[in-house]
Short mmCIF file of C-alpha atoms and ligand atoms in Angstrom, two decimals:
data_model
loop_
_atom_site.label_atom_id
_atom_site.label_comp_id
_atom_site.label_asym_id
_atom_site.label_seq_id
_atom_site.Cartn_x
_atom_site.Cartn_y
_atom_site.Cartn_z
CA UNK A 1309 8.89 -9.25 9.90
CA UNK A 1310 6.18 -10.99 8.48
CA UNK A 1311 4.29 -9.14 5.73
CA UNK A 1312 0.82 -10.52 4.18
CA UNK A 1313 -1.45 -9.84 1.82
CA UNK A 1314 -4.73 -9.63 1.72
CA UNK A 1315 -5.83 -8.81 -1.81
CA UNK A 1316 -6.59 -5.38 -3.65
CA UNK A 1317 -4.04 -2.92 -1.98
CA UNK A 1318 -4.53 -4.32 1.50
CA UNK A 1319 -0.82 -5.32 2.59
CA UNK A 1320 -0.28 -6.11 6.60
CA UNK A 1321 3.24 -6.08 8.60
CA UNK A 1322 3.75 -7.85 12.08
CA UNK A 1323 7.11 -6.91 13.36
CA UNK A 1324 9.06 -9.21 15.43
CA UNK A 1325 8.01 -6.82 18.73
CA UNK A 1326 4.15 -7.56 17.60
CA UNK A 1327 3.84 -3.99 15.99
CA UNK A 1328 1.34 -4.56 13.75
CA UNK A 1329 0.60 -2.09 10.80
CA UNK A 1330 -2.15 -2.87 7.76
CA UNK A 1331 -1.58 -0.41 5.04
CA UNK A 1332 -5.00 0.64 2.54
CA UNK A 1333 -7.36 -1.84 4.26
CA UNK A 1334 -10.50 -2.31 1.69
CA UNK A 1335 -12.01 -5.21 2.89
CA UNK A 1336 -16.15 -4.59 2.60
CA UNK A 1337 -17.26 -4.83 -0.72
CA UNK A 1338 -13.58 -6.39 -1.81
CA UNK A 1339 -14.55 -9.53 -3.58
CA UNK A 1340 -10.89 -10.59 -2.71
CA UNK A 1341 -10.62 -10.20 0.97
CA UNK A 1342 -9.13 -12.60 3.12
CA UNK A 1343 -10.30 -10.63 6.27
CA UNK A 1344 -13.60 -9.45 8.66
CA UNK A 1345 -13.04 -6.08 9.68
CA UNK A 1346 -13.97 -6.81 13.13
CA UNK A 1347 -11.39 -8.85 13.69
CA UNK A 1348 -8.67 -6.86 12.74
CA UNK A 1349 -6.04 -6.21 15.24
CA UNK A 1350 -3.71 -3.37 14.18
CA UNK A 1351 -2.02 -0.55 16.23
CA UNK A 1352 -1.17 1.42 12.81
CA UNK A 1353 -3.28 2.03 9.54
CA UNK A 1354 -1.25 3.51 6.67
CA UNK A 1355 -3.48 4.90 3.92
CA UNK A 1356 -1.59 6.03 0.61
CA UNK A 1357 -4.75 8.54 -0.53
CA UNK A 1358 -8.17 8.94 -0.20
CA UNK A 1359 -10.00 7.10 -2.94
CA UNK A 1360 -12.37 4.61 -1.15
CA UNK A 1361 -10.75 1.47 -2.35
CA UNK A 1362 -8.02 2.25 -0.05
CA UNK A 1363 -9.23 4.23 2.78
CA UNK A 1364 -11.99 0.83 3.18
CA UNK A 1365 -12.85 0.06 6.78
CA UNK A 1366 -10.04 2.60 8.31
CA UNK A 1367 -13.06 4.06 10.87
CA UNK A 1368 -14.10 0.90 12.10
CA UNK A 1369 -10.42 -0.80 12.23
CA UNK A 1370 -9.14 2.43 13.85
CA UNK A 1371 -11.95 2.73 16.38
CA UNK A 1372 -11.80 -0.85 17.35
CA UNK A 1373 -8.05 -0.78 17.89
CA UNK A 1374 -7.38 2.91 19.05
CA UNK A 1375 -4.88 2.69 16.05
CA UNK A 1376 -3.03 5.73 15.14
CA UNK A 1377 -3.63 6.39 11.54
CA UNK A 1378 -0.65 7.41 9.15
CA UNK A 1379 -1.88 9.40 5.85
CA UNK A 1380 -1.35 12.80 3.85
CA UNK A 1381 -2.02 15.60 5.85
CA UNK A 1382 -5.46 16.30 4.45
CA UNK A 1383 -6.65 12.69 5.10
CA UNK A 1384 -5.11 12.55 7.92
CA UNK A 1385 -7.08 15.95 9.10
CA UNK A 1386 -10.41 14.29 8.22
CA UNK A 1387 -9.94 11.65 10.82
CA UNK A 1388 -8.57 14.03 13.39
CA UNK A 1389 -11.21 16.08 13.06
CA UNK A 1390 -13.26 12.83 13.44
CA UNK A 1391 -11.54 12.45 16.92
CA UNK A 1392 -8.91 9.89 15.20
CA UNK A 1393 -5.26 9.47 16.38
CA UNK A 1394 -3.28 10.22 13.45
CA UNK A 1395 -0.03 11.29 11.81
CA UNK A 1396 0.04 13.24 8.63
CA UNK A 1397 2.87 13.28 5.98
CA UNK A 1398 3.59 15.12 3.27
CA UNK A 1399 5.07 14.15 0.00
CA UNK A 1400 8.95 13.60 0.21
CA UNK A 1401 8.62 13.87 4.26
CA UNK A 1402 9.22 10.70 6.65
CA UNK A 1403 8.98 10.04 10.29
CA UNK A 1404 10.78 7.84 12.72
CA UNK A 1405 7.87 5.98 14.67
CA UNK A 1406 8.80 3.71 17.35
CA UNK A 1407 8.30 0.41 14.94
CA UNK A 1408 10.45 2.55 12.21
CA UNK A 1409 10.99 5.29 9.75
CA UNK A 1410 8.14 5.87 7.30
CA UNK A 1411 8.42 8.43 4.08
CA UNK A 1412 6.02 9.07 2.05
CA UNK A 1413 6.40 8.44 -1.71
CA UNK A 1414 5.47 10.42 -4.71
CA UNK A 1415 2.71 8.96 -6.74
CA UNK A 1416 1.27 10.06 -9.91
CA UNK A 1417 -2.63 9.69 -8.60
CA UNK A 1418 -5.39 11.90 -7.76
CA UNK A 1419 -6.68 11.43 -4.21
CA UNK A 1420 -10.37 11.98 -2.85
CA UNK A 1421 -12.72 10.57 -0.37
CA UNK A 1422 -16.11 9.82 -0.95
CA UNK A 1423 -18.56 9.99 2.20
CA UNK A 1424 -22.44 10.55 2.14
CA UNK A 1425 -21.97 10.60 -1.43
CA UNK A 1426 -20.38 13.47 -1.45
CA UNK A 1427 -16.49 13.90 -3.05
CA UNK A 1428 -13.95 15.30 -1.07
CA UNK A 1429 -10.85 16.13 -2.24
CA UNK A 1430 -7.83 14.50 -0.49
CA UNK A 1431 -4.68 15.97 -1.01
CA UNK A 1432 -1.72 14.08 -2.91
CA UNK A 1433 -2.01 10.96 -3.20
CA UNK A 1434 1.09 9.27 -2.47
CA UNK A 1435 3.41 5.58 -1.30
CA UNK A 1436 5.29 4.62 1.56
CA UNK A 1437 8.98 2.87 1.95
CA UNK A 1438 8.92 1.52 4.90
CA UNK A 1439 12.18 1.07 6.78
CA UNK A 1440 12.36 -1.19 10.08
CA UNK A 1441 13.87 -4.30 11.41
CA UNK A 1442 16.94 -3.40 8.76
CA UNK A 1443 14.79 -4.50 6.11
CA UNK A 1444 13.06 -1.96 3.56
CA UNK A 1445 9.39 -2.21 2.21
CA UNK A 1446 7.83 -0.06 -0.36
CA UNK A 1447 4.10 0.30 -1.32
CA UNK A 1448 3.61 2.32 -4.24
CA UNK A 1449 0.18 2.89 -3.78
CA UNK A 1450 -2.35 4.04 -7.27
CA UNK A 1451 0.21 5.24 -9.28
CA UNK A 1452 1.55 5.59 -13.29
CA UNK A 1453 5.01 4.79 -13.63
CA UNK A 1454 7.76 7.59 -12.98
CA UNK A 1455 11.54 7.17 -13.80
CA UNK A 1456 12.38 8.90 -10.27
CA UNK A 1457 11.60 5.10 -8.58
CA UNK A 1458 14.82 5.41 -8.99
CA UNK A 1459 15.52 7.45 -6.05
CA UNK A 1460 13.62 5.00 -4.28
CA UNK A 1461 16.33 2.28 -5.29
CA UNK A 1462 19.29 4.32 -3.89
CA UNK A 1463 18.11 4.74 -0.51
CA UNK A 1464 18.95 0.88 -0.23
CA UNK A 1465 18.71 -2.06 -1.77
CA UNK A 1466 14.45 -2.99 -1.50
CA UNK A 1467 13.42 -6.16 -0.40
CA UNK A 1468 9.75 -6.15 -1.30
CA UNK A 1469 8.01 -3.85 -3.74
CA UNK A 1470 4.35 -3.86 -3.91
CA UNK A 1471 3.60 -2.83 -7.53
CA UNK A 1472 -0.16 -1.98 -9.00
CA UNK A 1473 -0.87 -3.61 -12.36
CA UNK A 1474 -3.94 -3.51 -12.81
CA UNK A 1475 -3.75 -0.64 -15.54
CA UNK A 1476 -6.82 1.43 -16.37
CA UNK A 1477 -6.51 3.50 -13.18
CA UNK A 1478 -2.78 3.21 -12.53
CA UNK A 1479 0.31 1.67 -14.23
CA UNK A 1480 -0.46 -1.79 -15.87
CA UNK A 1481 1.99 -4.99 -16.17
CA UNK A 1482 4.83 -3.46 -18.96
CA UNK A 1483 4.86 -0.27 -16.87
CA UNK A 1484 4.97 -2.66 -13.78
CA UNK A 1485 8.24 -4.37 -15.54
CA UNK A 1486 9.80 -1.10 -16.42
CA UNK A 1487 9.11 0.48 -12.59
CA UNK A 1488 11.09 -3.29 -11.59
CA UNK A 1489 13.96 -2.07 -13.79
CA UNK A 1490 14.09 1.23 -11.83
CA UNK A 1491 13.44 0.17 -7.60
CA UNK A 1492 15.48 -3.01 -8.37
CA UNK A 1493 13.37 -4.86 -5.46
CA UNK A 1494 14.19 -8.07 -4.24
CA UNK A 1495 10.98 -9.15 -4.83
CA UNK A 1496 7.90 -7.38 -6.34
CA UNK A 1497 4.70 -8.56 -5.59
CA UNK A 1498 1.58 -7.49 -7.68
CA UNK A 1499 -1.62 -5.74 -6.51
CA UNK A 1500 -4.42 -3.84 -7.78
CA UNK A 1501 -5.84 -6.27 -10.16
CA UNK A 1502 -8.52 -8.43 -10.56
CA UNK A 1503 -11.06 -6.83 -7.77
CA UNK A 1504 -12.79 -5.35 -10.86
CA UNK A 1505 -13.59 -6.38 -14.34
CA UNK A 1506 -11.81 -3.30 -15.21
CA UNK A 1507 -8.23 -4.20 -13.77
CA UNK A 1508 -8.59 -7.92 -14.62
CA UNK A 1509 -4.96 -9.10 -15.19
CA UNK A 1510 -2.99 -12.23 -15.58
CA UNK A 1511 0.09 -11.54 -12.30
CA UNK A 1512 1.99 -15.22 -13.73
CA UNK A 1513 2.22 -13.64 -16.76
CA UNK A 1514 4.73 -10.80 -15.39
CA UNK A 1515 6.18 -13.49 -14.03
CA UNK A 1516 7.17 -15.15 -17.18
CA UNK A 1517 9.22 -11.73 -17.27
CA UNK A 1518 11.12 -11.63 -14.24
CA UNK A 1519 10.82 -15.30 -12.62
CA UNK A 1520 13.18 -14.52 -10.11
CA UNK A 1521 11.44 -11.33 -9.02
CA UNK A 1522 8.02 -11.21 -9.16
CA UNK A 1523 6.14 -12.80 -6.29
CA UNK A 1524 2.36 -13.58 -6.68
CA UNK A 1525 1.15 -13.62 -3.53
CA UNK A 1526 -2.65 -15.06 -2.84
CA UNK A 1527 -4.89 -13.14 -0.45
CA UNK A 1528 -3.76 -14.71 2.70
CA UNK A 1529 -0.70 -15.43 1.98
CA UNK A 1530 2.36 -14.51 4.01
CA UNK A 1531 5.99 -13.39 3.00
CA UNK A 1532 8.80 -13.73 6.02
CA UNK A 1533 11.36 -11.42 5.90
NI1 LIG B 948 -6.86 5.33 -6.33
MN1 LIG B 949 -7.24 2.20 -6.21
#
């Protein structure tokens, strides 16, 4: 599998059958895009909540591609009822889809969409480990740290943990460290930071921490598992 990133939240997977998922894809008005979201090819958009720095371009990406659109229930209601293909999960719940089995994280978040300037609430906003190709992912989504990562840990050994630390509106870079300590990844790999002034963060500096760990990936950049 190849996994890359493409700044903010915006993670993609290409699996070695050409399934291709993009998980949270902000890319208008993300100063650290590496993508047009025209030209995204997908057949899967996982969102982890609603808030609009993570839902992004999901309309146009999932109209251009007839992608079916993995999210909480309530999210993933909207775009049915927008005359989207999706599939909704629920907090704790996961799904075998024909790339692989998907469950959906806790996350401590708040989740809301905001359309015509109006706020909609969003259910739970939540993560995903992503199992397929024997290899596991896990995108925590916006979340504070919580000691019960540790679950996530036991269900096998992670090979790449996608970690905010951007702090202000989720866990910063000690709580990043601490949530290593717990998952155990193979590699963790920081988002969430610098897209704002307010999450402006130095990621070699966690890596000063935990050289052998923590993987600072550039916008672009690929990882192949
Ligand atoms: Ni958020
Ligand atoms: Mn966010």
């Amino acid at each position: 599998m190849k996994i890359t990133f493409h700044g903010h939240s915006c993670v993609s997977i290409e699996l070695s059958d050409k399934t291709r998922l993009i998980i949270d894809p902000f890319i208008t008005g993300n100063p650290l895009t590496d993508l047009n979201a025209d030209e995204v090819e997908v057949d899967y958009i996982l969102l982890t909540h609603g808030h609009n720095d993570h839902v992004g371009d999901t309309e146009t990406i999932a109209q251009n591609n007839d992608a079916i659109i993995i999210a909480n229930v309530e999210l993933a209601d909207y775009f049915s009822d927008q005359g989207f293909e999706t599939h909704g999960l629920n907090i704790g719940g996961g799904f075998n889809f024909p790339f692989g089995y998907v469950k959906n994280t806790i996350a401590y978040h708040s989740s809301s969409y905001v359309v015509d300037g109006e706020r909609i609430p969003m259910g739970v906003a939540g993560g995903f480990l992503i199992k397929a190709e024997g290899k596991i992912v896990y995108h925590a989504g916006d979340t504070a740290l919580f000691s019960d990562m540790r679950m996530y840990a036991e269900e096998g050994r992670i090979d790449v943990a996608f970690l905010p630390i951007g702090d202000n509106f989720t866990m910063g870079p000690r709580d990043a460290l601490k949530a290593c300590h717990y998952l155990q990844p193979r590699k963790m790999v920081p988002m969430h930071y610098n897209t704002f002034d307010l999450i402006k963060q130095d990621p070699h500096k966690l890596k000063e921490h935990l050289p052998k760990v923590v993987y600072v990936m550039d916008p672009g950049q690929s990882l192949d598992l």
